Structures are given as structure tokens and as C-alpha cells.
């Protein structure tokens, strides 16, 4: 691993830790527009590609994308008339994605990275589902 990529990884990890602990951190990591890959076509965004990212980076992006889907669903609920089909589809997707991301975070072998991802999940999305997929 080159020094440049190592420094980038360390900076990104420090940002993740600061963000998860609610410390003062710049928001440059989350400022780019991303959407969850499985969101309906009306959300037209960039899809995450696991081949070009580390597992941690991929999960961070997916959590940010899921946060975008949650905000999209909230905006949809506030608009009149409400498109019930899209609203329900987003609700199903959000529920499935929450469980899947939580499962992937639990599979991360490095305890420090796993803890940081769990804290990031809490900040971006809320409580993680239990291992059986139910919300606490």
C-alpha cells in the first residue's frame, strides 16, 4: 500500500471516527451525491462499486446512500399528492437495506473498523437491527 493511499485511509478513518462520535469534523466525505444502488430509477444517482472500494468505504457509501433514501421518503411524504407506490417501494427498500448493511457490518473482522461503522450507522441511519433482523 502506498504512503498516499495509507494517508488517505487514515484521514478517512479519522473522519469516520470523529463523525461517529459527534465531534467537530468537516463534511467533505459526505458531500458528494450518492444514491443506494437498489433505489428506484427516479432517484438516478451514482451506484457504488464494491470492486474499486475497500469494504469499509463501500459500507460508508451504502449508509450515506440509505440516508439519502430515508430523506427522499420523508420529502415524498411531505409532498402532495403523495405517490403511494413510490413511498411504499422506498419503505420496503429501506427496511431491507437496513438489515443487509447491519449484517455486513457485523461480518467486518477488524473490531476497530466494525465499531466505527456501527457508530457511523447510528449517526446516519439510527439504531441497527438485531441479528435476527428485528428493530430494537
mmCIF file of C-alpha atoms in Angstrom:
data_model
loop_
_atom_site.group_PDB
_atom_site.id
_atom_site.type_symbol
_atom_site.label_atom_id
_atom_site.label_comp_id
_atom_site.label_asym_id
_atom_site.label_seq_id
_atom_site.Cartn_x
_atom_site.Cartn_y
_atom_site.Cartn_z
ATOM 1 C CA UNK A 1 0.000 0.000 0.000
ATOM 2 C CA UNK A 2 1.462 3.362 -0.993
ATOM 3 C CA UNK A 3 2.004 6.156 1.521
ATOM 4 C CA UNK A 4 -0.559 8.350 -0.254
ATOM 5 C CA UNK A 5 -3.284 5.701 -0.077
ATOM 6 C CA UNK A 6 -2.336 4.918 3.522
ATOM 7 C CA UNK A 7 -2.634 8.603 4.457
ATOM 8 C CA UNK A 8 -5.971 8.811 2.656
ATOM 9 C CA UNK A 9 -7.209 5.742 4.504
ATOM 10 C CA UNK A 10 -6.035 7.123 7.855
ATOM 11 C CA UNK A 11 -7.652 10.508 7.202
ATOM 12 C CA UNK A 12 -10.870 8.823 6.141
ATOM 13 C CA UNK A 13 -10.836 6.557 9.213
ATOM 14 C CA UNK A 14 -10.241 9.552 11.492
ATOM 15 C CA UNK A 15 -13.133 11.376 9.849
ATOM 16 C CA UNK A 16 -15.357 8.322 10.310
ATOM 17 C CA UNK A 17 -14.405 8.078 13.971
ATOM 18 C CA UNK A 18 -14.988 11.823 14.547
ATOM 19 C CA UNK A 19 -18.279 11.745 12.674
ATOM 20 C CA UNK A 20 -19.466 8.710 14.602
ATOM 21 C CA UNK A 21 -18.516 10.259 17.948
ATOM 22 C CA UNK A 22 -20.320 13.516 17.049
ATOM 23 C CA UNK A 23 -17.118 15.528 17.260
ATOM 24 C CA UNK A 24 -16.488 18.562 15.087
ATOM 25 C CA UNK A 25 -15.472 17.145 11.697
ATOM 26 C CA UNK A 26 -15.635 18.553 8.212
ATOM 27 C CA UNK A 27 -18.351 17.133 5.998
ATOM 28 C CA UNK A 28 -16.252 16.750 2.871
ATOM 29 C CA UNK A 29 -16.573 12.962 2.924
ATOM 30 C CA UNK A 30 -20.370 13.048 2.735
ATOM 31 C CA UNK A 31 -20.832 15.998 0.384
ATOM 32 C CA UNK A 32 -20.911 14.075 -2.906
ATOM 33 C CA UNK A 33 -24.297 12.932 -4.293
ATOM 34 C CA UNK A 34 -24.729 9.170 -3.969
ATOM 35 C CA UNK A 35 -27.831 7.027 -4.083
ATOM 36 C CA UNK A 36 -28.392 3.453 -2.943
ATOM 37 C CA UNK A 37 -27.845 1.180 -5.928
ATOM 38 C CA UNK A 38 -31.220 -0.513 -5.486
ATOM 39 C CA UNK A 39 -33.262 2.710 -5.143
ATOM 40 C CA UNK A 40 -35.995 3.173 -7.740
ATOM 41 C CA UNK A 41 -34.900 4.678 -11.085
ATOM 42 C CA UNK A 42 -36.464 8.030 -10.178
ATOM 43 C CA UNK A 43 -33.591 8.573 -7.755
ATOM 44 C CA UNK A 44 -30.991 8.452 -10.585
ATOM 45 C CA UNK A 45 -27.657 8.616 -8.802
ATOM 46 C CA UNK A 46 -24.184 7.137 -8.841
ATOM 47 C CA UNK A 47 -24.004 3.479 -7.910
ATOM 48 C CA UNK A 48 -21.359 2.184 -5.521
ATOM 49 C CA UNK A 49 -18.969 -0.355 -6.990
ATOM 50 C CA UNK A 50 -17.515 -2.822 -4.478
ATOM 51 C CA UNK A 51 -14.605 -3.747 -6.788
ATOM 52 C CA UNK A 52 -12.988 -0.298 -6.550
ATOM 53 C CA UNK A 53 -13.546 0.357 -2.843
ATOM 54 C CA UNK A 54 -12.458 -1.186 0.426
ATOM 55 C CA UNK A 55 -15.163 -2.949 2.396
ATOM 56 C CA UNK A 56 -15.258 -0.051 4.872
ATOM 57 C CA UNK A 57 -15.575 2.579 2.140
ATOM 58 C CA UNK A 58 -18.300 0.595 0.416
ATOM 59 C CA UNK A 59 -20.302 0.280 3.645
ATOM 60 C CA UNK A 60 -19.829 4.002 4.383
ATOM 61 C CA UNK A 61 -21.192 4.862 0.944
ATOM 62 C CA UNK A 62 -24.109 2.488 1.292
ATOM 63 C CA UNK A 63 -25.007 4.051 4.653
ATOM 64 C CA UNK A 64 -24.878 7.519 3.102
ATOM 65 C CA UNK A 65 -26.994 6.278 0.208
ATOM 66 C CA UNK A 66 -29.507 4.774 2.615
ATOM 67 C CA UNK A 67 -29.620 8.078 4.487
ATOM 68 C CA UNK A 68 -30.440 9.758 1.153
ATOM 69 C CA UNK A 69 -33.242 7.246 0.558
ATOM 70 C CA UNK A 70 -34.659 7.940 4.018
ATOM 71 C CA UNK A 71 -34.610 11.689 3.334
ATOM 72 C CA UNK A 72 -36.208 11.102 -0.084
ATOM 73 C CA UNK A 73 -39.012 9.122 1.554
ATOM 74 C CA UNK A 74 -39.549 11.888 4.125
ATOM 75 C CA UNK A 75 -39.733 14.527 1.362
ATOM 76 C CA UNK A 76 -42.122 12.306 -0.572
ATOM 77 C CA UNK A 77 -44.373 12.010 2.495
ATOM 78 C CA UNK A 78 -44.464 15.802 2.847
ATOM 79 C CA UNK A 79 -45.404 16.447 -0.786
ATOM 80 C CA UNK A 80 -48.971 16.464 -2.033
ATOM 81 C CA UNK A 81 -50.235 14.360 -3.635
ATOM 82 C CA UNK A 82 -48.196 11.516 -2.190
ATOM 83 C CA UNK A 83 -47.129 8.867 -4.690
ATOM 84 C CA UNK A 84 -48.085 5.848 -2.566
ATOM 85 C CA UNK A 85 -46.455 3.295 -4.860
ATOM 86 C CA UNK A 86 -43.056 5.002 -4.724
ATOM 87 C CA UNK A 87 -43.477 5.688 -0.982
ATOM 88 C CA UNK A 88 -44.153 2.015 -0.238
ATOM 89 C CA UNK A 89 -41.331 0.840 -2.525
ATOM 90 C CA UNK A 90 -38.872 3.132 -0.739
ATOM 91 C CA UNK A 91 -40.129 1.865 2.625
ATOM 92 C CA UNK A 92 -39.541 -1.763 1.622
ATOM 93 C CA UNK A 93 -36.111 -0.952 0.226
ATOM 94 C CA UNK A 94 -35.097 0.991 3.344
ATOM 95 C CA UNK A 95 -36.149 -1.851 5.660
ATOM 96 C CA UNK A 96 -34.250 -4.442 3.580
ATOM 97 C CA UNK A 97 -31.161 -2.243 3.232
ATOM 98 C CA UNK A 98 -31.003 -1.526 6.984
ATOM 99 C CA UNK A 99 -30.896 -5.243 7.750
ATOM 100 C CA UNK A 100 -28.409 -6.066 4.968
ATOM 101 C CA UNK A 101 -25.981 -3.268 5.904
ATOM 102 C CA UNK A 102 -26.160 -4.285 9.583
ATOM 103 C CA UNK A 103 -25.312 -7.891 8.617
ATOM 104 C CA UNK A 104 -22.346 -6.726 6.545
ATOM 105 C CA UNK A 105 -21.066 -4.522 9.379
ATOM 106 C CA UNK A 106 -21.212 -7.468 11.777
ATOM 107 C CA UNK A 107 -19.076 -9.502 9.339
ATOM 108 C CA UNK A 108 -16.202 -6.973 9.413
ATOM 109 C CA UNK A 109 -13.262 -8.710 11.090
ATOM 110 C CA UNK A 110 -11.375 -5.658 12.403
ATOM 111 C CA UNK A 111 -13.074 -4.685 15.700
ATOM 112 C CA UNK A 112 -11.966 -1.024 15.461
ATOM 113 C CA UNK A 113 -13.400 -0.650 11.953
ATOM 114 C CA UNK A 114 -16.554 -2.535 12.932
ATOM 115 C CA UNK A 115 -17.085 -0.269 15.951
ATOM 116 C CA UNK A 116 -16.557 2.832 13.817
ATOM 117 C CA UNK A 117 -19.033 1.573 11.221
ATOM 118 C CA UNK A 118 -21.610 0.807 13.912
ATOM 119 C CA UNK A 119 -21.268 4.342 15.273
ATOM 120 C CA UNK A 120 -21.486 5.771 11.747
ATOM 121 C CA UNK A 121 -24.656 3.710 11.171
ATOM 122 C CA UNK A 122 -26.156 5.171 14.345
ATOM 123 C CA UNK A 123 -25.375 8.739 13.228
ATOM 124 C CA UNK A 124 -26.510 8.324 9.608
ATOM 125 C CA UNK A 125 -29.476 5.952 9.944
ATOM 126 C CA UNK A 126 -30.341 5.230 13.582
ATOM 127 C CA UNK A 127 -30.337 2.053 15.645
ATOM 128 C CA UNK A 128 -29.033 -1.091 13.977
ATOM 129 C CA UNK A 129 -31.425 -4.032 13.654
ATOM 130 C CA UNK A 130 -30.765 -7.071 15.844
ATOM 131 C CA UNK A 131 -29.027 -10.104 14.343
ATOM 132 C CA UNK A 132 -32.417 -11.627 13.512
ATOM 133 C CA UNK A 133 -33.415 -8.510 11.530
ATOM 134 C CA UNK A 134 -35.826 -7.008 14.051
ATOM 135 C CA UNK A 135 -35.553 -3.413 15.184
ATOM 136 C CA UNK A 136 -34.803 -2.893 18.907
#
